[in-house]
Short mmCIF file of C-alpha atoms in Angstrom, two decimals:
data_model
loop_
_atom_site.label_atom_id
_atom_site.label_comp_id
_atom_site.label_asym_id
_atom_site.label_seq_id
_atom_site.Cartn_x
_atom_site.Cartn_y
_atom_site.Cartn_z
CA UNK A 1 41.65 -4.96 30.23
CA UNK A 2 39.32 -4.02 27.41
CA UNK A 3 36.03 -2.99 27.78
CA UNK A 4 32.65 -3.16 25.30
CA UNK A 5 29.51 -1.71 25.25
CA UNK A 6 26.29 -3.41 24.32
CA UNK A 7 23.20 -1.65 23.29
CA UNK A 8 20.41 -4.01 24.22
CA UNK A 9 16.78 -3.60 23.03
CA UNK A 10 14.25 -4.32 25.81
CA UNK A 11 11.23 -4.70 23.80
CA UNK A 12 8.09 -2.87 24.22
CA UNK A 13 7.53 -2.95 28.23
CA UNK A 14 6.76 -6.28 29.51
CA UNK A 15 10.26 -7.90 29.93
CA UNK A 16 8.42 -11.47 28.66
CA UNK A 17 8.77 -9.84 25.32
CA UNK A 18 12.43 -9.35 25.33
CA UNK A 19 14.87 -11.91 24.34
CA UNK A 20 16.82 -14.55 25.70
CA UNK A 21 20.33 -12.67 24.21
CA UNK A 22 19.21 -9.25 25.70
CA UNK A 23 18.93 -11.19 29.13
CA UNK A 24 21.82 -12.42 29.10
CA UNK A 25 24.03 -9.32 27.97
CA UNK A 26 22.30 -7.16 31.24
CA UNK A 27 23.43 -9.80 33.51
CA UNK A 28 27.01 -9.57 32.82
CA UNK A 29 27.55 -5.80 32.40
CA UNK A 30 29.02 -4.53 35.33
CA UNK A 31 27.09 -0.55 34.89
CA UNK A 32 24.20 -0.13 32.88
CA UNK A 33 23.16 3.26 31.15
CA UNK A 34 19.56 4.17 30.12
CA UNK A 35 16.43 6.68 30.51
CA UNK A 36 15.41 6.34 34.00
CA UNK A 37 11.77 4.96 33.04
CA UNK A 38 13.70 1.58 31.03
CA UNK A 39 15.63 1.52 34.59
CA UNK A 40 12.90 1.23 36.69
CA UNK A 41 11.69 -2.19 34.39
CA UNK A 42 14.64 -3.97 35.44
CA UNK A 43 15.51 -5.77 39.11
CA UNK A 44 18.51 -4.68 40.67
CA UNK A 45 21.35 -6.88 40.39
CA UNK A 46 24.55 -6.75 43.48
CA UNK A 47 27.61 -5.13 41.91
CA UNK A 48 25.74 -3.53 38.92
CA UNK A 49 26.15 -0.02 38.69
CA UNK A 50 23.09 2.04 37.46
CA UNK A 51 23.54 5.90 35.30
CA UNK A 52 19.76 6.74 34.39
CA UNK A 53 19.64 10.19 31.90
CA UNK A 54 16.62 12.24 31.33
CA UNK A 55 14.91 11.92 27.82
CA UNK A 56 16.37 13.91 25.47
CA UNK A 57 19.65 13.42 26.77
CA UNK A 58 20.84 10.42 23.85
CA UNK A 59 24.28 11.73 22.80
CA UNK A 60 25.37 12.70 26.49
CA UNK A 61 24.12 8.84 27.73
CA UNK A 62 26.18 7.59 24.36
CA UNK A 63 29.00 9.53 25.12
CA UNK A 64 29.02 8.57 28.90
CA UNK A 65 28.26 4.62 27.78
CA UNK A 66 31.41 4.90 25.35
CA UNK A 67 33.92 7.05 27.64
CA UNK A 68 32.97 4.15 30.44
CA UNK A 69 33.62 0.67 28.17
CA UNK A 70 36.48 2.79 26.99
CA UNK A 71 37.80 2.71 30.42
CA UNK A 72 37.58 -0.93 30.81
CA UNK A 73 34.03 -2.01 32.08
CA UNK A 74 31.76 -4.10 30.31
CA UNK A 75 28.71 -1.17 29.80
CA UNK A 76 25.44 -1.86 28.68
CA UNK A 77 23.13 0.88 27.34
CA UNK A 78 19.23 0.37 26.98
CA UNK A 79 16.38 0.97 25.10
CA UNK A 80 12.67 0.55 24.82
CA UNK A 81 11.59 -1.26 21.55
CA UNK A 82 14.65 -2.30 19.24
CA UNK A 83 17.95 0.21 19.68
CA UNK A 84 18.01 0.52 15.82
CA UNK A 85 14.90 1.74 15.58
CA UNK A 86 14.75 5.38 16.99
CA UNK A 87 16.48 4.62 19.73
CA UNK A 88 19.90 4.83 21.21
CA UNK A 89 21.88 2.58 18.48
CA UNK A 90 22.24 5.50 15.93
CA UNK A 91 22.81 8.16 18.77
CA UNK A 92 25.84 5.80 19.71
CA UNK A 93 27.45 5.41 16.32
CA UNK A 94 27.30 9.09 16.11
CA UNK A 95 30.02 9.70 18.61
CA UNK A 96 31.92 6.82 17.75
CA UNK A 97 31.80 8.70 14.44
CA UNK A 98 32.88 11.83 15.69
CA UNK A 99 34.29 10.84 18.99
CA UNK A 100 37.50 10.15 20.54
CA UNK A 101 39.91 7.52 17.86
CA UNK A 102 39.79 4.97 21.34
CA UNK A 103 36.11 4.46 20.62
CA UNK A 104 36.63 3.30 17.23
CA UNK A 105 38.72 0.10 18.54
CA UNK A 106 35.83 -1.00 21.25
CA UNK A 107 33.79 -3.77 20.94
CA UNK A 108 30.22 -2.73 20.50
CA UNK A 109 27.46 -5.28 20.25
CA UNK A 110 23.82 -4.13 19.42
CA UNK A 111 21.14 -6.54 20.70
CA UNK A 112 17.95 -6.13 18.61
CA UNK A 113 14.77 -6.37 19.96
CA UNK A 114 10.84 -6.22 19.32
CA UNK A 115 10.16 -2.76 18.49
CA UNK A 116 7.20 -1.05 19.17
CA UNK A 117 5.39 -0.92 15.33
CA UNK A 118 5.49 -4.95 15.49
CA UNK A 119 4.44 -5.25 19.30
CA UNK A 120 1.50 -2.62 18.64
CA UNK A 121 0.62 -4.47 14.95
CA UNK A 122 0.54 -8.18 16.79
CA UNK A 123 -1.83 -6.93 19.42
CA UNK A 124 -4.11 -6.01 16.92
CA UNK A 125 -4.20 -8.96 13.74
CA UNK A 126 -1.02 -8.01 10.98
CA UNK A 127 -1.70 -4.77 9.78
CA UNK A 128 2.05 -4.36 8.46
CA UNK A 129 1.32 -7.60 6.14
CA UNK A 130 2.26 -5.79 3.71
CA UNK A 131 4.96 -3.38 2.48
CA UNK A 132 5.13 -0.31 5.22
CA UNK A 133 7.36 2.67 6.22
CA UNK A 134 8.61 3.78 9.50
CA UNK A 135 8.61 7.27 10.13
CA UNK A 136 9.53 9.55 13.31
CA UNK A 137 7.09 12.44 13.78
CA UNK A 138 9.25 14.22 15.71
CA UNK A 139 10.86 17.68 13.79
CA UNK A 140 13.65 18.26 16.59
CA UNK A 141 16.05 16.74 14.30
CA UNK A 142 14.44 17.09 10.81
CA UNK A 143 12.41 19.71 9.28
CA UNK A 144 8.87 19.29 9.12
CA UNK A 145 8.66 20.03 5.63
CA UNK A 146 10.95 16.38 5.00
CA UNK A 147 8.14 14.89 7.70
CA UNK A 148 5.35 15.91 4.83
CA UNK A 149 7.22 14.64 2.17
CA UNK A 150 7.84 11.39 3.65
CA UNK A 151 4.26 10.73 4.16
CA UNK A 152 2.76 12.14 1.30
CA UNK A 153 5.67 9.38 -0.41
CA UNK A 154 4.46 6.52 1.69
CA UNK A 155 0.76 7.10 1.34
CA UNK A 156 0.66 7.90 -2.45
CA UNK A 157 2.98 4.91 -3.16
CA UNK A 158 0.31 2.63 -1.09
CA UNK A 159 2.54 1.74 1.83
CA UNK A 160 1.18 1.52 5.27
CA UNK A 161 2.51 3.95 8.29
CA UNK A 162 3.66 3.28 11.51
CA UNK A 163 4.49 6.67 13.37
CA UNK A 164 6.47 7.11 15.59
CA UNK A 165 7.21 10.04 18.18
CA UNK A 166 3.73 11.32 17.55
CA UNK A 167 3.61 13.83 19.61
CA UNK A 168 5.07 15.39 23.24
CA UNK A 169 4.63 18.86 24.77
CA UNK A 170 7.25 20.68 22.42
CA UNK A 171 5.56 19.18 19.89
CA UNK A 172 1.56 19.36 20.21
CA UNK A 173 0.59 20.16 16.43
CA UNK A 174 2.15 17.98 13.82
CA UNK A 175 0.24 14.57 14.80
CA UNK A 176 -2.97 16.76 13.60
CA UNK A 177 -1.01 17.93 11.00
CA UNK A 178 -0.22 14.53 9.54
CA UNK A 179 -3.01 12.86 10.00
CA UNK A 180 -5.14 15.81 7.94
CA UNK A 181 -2.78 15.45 5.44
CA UNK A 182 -2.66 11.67 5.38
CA UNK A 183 -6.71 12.29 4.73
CA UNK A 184 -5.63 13.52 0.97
CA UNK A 185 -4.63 10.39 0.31
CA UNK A 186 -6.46 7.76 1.75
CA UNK A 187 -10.11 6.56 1.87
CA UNK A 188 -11.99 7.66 5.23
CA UNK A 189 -12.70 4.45 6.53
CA UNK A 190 -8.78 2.84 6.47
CA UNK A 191 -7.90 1.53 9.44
CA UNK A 192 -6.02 3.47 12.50
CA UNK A 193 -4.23 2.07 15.17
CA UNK A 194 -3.50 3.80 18.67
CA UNK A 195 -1.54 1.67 20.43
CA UNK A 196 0.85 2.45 23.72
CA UNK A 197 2.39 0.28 26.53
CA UNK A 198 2.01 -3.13 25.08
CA UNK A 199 2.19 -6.15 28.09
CA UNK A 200 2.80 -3.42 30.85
CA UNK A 201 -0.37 -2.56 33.20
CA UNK A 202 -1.16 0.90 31.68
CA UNK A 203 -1.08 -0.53 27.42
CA UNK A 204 -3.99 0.93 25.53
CA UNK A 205 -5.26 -0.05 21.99
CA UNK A 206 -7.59 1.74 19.91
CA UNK A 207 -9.05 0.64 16.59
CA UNK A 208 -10.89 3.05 14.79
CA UNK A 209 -10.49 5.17 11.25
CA UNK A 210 -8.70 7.89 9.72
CA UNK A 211 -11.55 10.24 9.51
CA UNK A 212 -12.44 9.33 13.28
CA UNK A 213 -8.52 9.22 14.48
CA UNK A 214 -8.33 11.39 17.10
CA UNK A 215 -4.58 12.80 17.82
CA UNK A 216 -5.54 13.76 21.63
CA UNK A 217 -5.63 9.98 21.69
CA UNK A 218 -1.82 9.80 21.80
CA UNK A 219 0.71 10.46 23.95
CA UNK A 220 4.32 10.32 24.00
CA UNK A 221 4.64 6.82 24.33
CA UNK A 222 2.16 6.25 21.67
CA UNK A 223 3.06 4.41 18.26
CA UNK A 224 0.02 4.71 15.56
CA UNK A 225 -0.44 2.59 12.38
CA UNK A 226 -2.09 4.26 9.68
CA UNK A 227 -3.18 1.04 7.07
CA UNK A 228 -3.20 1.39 3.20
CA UNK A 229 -5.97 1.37 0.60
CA UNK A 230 -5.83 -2.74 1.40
CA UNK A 231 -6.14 -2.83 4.77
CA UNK A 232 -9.10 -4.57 6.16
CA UNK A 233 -10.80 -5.03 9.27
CA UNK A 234 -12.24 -8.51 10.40
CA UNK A 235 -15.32 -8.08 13.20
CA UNK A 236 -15.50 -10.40 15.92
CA UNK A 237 -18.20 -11.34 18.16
CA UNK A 238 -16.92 -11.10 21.23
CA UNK A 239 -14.04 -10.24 20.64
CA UNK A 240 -12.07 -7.09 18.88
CA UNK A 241 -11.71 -6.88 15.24
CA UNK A 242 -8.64 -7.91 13.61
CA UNK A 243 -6.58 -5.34 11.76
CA UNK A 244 -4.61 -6.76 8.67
CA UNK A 245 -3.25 -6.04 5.15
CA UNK A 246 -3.66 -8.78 2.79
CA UNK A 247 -0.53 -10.50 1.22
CA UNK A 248 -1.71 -9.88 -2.15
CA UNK A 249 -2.33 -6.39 -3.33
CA UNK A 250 -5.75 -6.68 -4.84
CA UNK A 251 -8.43 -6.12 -2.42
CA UNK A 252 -9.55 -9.31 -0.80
CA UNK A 253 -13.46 -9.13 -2.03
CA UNK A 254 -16.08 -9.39 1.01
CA UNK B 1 -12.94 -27.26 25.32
CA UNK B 2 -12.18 -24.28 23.19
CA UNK B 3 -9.35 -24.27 21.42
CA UNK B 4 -6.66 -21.01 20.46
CA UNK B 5 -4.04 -20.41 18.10
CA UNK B 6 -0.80 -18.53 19.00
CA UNK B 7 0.84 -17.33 15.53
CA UNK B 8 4.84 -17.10 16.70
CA UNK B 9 7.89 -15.37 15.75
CA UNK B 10 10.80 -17.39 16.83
CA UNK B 11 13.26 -14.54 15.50
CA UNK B 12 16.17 -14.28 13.44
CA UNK B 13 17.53 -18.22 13.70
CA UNK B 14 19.30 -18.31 16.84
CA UNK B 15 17.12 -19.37 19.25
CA UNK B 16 18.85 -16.89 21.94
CA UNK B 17 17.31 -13.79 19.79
CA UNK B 18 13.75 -15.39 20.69
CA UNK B 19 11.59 -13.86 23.12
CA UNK B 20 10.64 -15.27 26.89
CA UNK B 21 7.02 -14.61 25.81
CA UNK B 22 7.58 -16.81 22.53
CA UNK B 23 9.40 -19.77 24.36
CA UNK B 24 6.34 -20.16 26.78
CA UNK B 25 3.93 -20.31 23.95
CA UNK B 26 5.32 -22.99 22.65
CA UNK B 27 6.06 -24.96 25.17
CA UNK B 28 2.32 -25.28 26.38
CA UNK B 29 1.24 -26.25 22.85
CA UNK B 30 0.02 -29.66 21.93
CA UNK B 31 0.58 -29.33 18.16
CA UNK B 32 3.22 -26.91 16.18
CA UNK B 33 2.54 -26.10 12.39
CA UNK B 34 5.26 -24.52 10.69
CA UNK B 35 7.71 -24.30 7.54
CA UNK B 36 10.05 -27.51 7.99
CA UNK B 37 13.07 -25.59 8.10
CA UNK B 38 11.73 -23.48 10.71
CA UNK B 39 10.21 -26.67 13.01
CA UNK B 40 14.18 -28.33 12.79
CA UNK B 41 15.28 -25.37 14.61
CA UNK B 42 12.93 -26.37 18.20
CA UNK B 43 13.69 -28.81 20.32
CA UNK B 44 11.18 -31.86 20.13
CA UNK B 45 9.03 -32.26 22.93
CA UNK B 46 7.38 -34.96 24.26
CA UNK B 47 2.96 -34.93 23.62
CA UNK B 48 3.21 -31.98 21.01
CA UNK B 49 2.61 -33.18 17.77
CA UNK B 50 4.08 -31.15 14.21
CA UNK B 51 3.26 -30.16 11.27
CA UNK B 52 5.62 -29.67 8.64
CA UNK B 53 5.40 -28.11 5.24
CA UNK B 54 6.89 -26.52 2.60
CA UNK B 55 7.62 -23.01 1.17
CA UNK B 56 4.53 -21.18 -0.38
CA UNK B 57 2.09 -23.22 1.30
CA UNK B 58 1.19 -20.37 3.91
CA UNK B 59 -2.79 -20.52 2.92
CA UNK B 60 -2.87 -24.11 3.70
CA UNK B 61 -0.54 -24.20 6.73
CA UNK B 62 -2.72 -21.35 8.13
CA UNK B 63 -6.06 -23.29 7.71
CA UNK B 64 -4.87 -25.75 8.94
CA UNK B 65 -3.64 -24.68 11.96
CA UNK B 66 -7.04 -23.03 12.27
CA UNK B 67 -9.11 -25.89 11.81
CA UNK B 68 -7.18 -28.20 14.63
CA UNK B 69 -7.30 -25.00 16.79
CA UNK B 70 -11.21 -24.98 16.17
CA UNK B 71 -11.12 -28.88 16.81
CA UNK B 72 -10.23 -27.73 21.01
CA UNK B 73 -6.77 -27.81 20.48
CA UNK B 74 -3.54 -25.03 21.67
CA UNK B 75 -1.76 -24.53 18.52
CA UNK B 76 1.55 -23.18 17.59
CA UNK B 77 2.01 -21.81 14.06
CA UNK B 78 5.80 -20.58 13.75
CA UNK B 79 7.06 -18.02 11.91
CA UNK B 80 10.78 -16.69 11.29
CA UNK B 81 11.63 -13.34 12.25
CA UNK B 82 8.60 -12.01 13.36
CA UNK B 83 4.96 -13.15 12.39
CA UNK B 84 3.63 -9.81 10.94
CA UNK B 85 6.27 -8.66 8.97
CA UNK B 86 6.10 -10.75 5.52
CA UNK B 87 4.69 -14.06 7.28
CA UNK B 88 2.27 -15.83 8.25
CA UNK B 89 0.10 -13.48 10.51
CA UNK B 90 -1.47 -11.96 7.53
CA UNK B 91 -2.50 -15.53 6.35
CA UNK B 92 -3.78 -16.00 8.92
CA UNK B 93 -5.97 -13.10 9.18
CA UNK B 94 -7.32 -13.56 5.68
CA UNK B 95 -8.24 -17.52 6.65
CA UNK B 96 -9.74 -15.96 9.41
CA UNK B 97 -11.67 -13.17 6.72
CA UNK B 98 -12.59 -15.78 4.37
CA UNK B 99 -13.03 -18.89 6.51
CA UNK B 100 -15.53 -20.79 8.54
CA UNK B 101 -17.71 -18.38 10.74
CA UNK B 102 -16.38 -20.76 13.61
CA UNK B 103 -12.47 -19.68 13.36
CA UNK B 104 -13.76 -15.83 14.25
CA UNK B 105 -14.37 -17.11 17.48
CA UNK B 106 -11.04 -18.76 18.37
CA UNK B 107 -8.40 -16.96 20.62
CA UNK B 108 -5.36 -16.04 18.28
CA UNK B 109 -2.60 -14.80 19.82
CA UNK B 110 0.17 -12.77 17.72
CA UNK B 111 4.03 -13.07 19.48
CA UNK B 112 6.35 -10.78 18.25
CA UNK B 113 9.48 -11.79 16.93
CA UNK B 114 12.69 -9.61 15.89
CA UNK B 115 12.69 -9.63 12.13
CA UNK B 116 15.02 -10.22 10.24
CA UNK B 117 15.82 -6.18 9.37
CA UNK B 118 16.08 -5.51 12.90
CA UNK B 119 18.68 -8.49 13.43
CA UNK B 120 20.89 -7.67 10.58
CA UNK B 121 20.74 -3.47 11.05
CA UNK B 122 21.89 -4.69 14.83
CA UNK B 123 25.06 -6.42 12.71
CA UNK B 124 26.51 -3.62 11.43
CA UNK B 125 25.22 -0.36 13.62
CA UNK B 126 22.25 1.59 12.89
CA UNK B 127 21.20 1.80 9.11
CA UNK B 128 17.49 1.75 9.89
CA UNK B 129 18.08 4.93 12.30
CA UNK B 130 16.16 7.71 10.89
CA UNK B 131 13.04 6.84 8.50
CA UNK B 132 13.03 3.36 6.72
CA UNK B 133 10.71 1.40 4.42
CA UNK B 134 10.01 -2.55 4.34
CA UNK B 135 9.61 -3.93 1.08
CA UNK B 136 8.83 -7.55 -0.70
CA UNK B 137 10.32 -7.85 -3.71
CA UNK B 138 8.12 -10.78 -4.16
CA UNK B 139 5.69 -10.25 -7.43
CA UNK B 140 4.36 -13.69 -6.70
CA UNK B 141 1.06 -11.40 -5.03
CA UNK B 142 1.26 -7.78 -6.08
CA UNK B 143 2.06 -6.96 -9.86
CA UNK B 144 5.91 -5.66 -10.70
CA UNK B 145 4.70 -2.13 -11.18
CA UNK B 146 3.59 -2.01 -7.57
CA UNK B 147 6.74 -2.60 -6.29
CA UNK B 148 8.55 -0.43 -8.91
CA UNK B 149 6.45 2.12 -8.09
CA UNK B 150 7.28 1.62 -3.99
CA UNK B 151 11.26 1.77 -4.25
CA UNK B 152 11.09 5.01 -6.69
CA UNK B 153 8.68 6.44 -4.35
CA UNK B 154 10.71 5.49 -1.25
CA UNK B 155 14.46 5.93 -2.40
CA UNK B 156 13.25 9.44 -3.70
CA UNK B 157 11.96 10.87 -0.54
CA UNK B 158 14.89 9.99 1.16
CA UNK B 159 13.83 6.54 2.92
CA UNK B 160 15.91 3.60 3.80
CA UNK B 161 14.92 1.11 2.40
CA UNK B 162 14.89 -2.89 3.58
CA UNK B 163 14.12 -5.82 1.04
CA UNK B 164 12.49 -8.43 1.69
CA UNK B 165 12.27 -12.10 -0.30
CA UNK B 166 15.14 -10.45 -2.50
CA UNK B 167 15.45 -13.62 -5.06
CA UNK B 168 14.31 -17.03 -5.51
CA UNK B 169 14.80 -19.72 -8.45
CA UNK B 170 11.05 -18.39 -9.43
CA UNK B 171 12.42 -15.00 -8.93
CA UNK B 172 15.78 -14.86 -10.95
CA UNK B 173 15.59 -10.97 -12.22
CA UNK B 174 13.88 -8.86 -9.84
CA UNK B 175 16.53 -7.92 -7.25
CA UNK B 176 18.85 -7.06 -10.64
CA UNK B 177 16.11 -4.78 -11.85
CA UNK B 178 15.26 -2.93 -8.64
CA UNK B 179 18.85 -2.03 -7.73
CA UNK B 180 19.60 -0.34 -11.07
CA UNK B 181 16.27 1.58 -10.20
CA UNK B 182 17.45 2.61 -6.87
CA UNK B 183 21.14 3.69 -9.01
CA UNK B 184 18.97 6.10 -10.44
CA UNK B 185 17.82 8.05 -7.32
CA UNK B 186 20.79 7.77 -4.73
CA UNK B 187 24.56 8.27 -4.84
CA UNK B 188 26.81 5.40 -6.08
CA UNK B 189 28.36 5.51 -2.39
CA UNK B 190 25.44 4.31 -0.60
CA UNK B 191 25.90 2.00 1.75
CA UNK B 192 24.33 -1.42 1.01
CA UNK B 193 24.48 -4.39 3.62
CA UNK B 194 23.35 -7.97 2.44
CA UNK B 195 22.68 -10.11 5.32
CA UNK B 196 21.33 -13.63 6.00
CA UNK B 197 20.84 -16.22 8.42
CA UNK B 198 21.88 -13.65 11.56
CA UNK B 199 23.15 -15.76 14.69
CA UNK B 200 23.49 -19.27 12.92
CA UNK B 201 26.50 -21.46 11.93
CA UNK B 202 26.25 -19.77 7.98
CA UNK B 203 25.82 -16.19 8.98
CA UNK B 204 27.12 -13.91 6.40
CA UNK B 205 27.07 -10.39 6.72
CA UNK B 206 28.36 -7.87 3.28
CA UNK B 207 29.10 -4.63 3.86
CA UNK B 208 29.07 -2.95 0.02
CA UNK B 209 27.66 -0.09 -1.81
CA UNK B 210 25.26 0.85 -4.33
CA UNK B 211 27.79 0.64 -7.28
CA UNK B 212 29.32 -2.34 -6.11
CA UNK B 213 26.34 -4.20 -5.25
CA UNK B 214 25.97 -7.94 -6.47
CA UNK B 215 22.56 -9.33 -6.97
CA UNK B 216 23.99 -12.89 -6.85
CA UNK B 217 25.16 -12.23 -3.51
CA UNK B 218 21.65 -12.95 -2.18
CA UNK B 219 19.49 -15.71 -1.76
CA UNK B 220 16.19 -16.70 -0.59
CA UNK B 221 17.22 -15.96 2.79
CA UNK B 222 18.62 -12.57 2.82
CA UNK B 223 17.46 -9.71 3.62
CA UNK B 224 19.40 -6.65 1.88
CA UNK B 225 19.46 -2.45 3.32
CA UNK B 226 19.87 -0.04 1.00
CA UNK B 227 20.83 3.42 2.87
CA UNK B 228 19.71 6.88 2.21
CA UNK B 229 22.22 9.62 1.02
CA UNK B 230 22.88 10.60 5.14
CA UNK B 231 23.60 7.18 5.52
CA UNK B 232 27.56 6.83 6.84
CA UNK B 233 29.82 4.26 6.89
CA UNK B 234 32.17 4.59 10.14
CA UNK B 235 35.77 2.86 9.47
CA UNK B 236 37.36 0.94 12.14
CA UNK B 237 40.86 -0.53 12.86
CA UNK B 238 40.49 -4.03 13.30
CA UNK B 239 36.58 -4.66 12.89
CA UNK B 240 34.08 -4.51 10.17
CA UNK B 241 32.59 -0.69 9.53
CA UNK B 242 29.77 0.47 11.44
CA UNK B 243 26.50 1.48 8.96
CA UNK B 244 24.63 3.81 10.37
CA UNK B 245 21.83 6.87 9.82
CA UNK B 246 22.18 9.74 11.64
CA UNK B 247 19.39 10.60 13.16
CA UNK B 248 19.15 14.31 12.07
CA UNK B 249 18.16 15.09 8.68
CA UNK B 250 21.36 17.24 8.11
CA UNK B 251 24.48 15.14 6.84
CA UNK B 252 26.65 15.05 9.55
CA UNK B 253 30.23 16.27 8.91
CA UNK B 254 33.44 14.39 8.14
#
């Protein structure tokens, strides 16, 4: 019997926002891996076995999720968002990479899924209408110094930011950091996005501007879109303004 | 009777990569406005009208899916992928900027969809798994230079980088022109994937690199990754390579 591993994205919280394919691959896997808090989203299911890991603990999940399809089972592994994305997707081709040669012959299938930038940006109008970068806060795995490069890159060039990993105990300076330097290069009054927990009970969003964005206004779970030169805000009576970036790249007047 | 407009991602092409969420929405609307080739993909329903139109005709579609909204209706707009990535969110928004006073009254919903970099980075492992860029290729809206100016920027500090609207009849030279600019910044061994139409019947999925790669292997459909110089390329028995980006900054080894 050969086993396979799927790595199945779950969306941003509220399972209504995950997809039909994702569904399905959780109901036939006979374990499934994940951080304990992705876990907790799903309903038990008779004859599934559950192996929750801490955060922090990717390659050891990935490794356990490959040694256990490698022994037959059909495993899935979760994450939040999309797995491609930050996630557990790369962490897994890592030790397939350097891993036992058995975990090169497995069937691995990677279920995409709405990841957090795009669940955040729909809540709020389109502010990633236009061309935009993805970039991970976080310096555990990458100096800081490539962090400030990146962004000075994206904001120079005129591309709008979504951050990710903004910011977590270990790491309680750099969203300041950022967003100070992210000042240098773009007009006061563009458009910032707090946004956190999208569909689930506890999901926050907060419109306001760069020179007002206030990093204590994140936490872990946090994703934040910085806009562009472009990006425009559209008030609302009663309702809250839309956030977008216009298709074309000279300012829409108004 | 007021009426709302839900702007919806049906993802990638398969139906199975669409979101719960997105499958409800348009199931309780009376009229769906979309790109023809996108409305042939839903099931017809009995009472819900559609709208079909062509390519380039997003202003239009978009008013007009605002004015029946206005009118008291629930309205469907469909998008590929996901609405806020390259589609018609942000025409929305800007009908919504420039438009009658009335249409900033109207509920609009945005549904997330998996776009199309997420589905075809989930094809081949994890190329979007450190730091990535989105960018249109289209100078139908932003002048040449801009985008020029975008890939140096990005393929210099180190971003992945995903294109979007690659080619078109309109369109014959561009993708030609911006990979021999990305030649100029990144090894000849960079992995390059061109994929299109992820999850239908003509799915096609290239695996190549940066040397080898063929500008007339896209079309208007595809949707082509360019890696970063950590980006790896994982060999495998009897299946296609896994793509992938570490997710430290550091190349790893082997």
């Amino acid at each position: 019997m050969s086993g396979q591993l799927s790595v199945i994205g779950l969306g941003p919280g509220d399972l209504a926002a995950m997809t039909a394919e994702a569904g399905s691959a959780l109901k036939t896997a006979h374990a499934i891996y994940g951080y304990a808090g992705y876990l907790d989203r799903l309903a038990p299911q008779s004859g599934q076995r559950r192996f929750a890991s801490g955060n922090g603990e990717e390659e050891a999940r990935a490794a356990a999720a490959l040694a256990h399809a490698a022994a037959g089972a059909d495993v899935a592994l979760v994450s939040g968002g999309d797995p491609g994305v930050f996630a557990m997707a790369a962490a897994v081709c890592e030790q397939i990479d350097t891993g036992p040669e058995a975990w090169r012959a497995l069937k691995v299938t990677i279920v995409p899924g709405v990841t957090a930038m795009l669940a955040v940006a729909a809540r709020v109008g389109a502010p990633l209408g236009h061309d935009f970068c993805a970039v991970s806060l976080s310096d555990n795995l990458k100096p800081w110094s490539v962090v400030e490069r990146r962004l000075d890159a994206a904001a120079a060039a005129g591309f709008v930011l979504a951050l990710y990993n903004p910011i977590s105990r270990a790491r309680p300076w750099q969203l300041g950091v950022a967003v100070e330097r992210l000042r240098r290069h773009l007009p006061e009054t563009t458009p910032v996005v707090f946004g956190r927990a999208i569909g689930r009970p506890d999901e926050r969003v907060i419109v306001t501007t760069l020179q007002a964005a206030d990093p204590a206004a994140a936490d872990m779970a946090t994703l934040i879109i910085v806009g562009c030169a472009q990006t425009r805000l559209v008030t609302r009576a009663d309702q809250a303004p839309l956030v977008y970036t216009p298709r074309s790249f000279a300012p829409v007047s108004g």
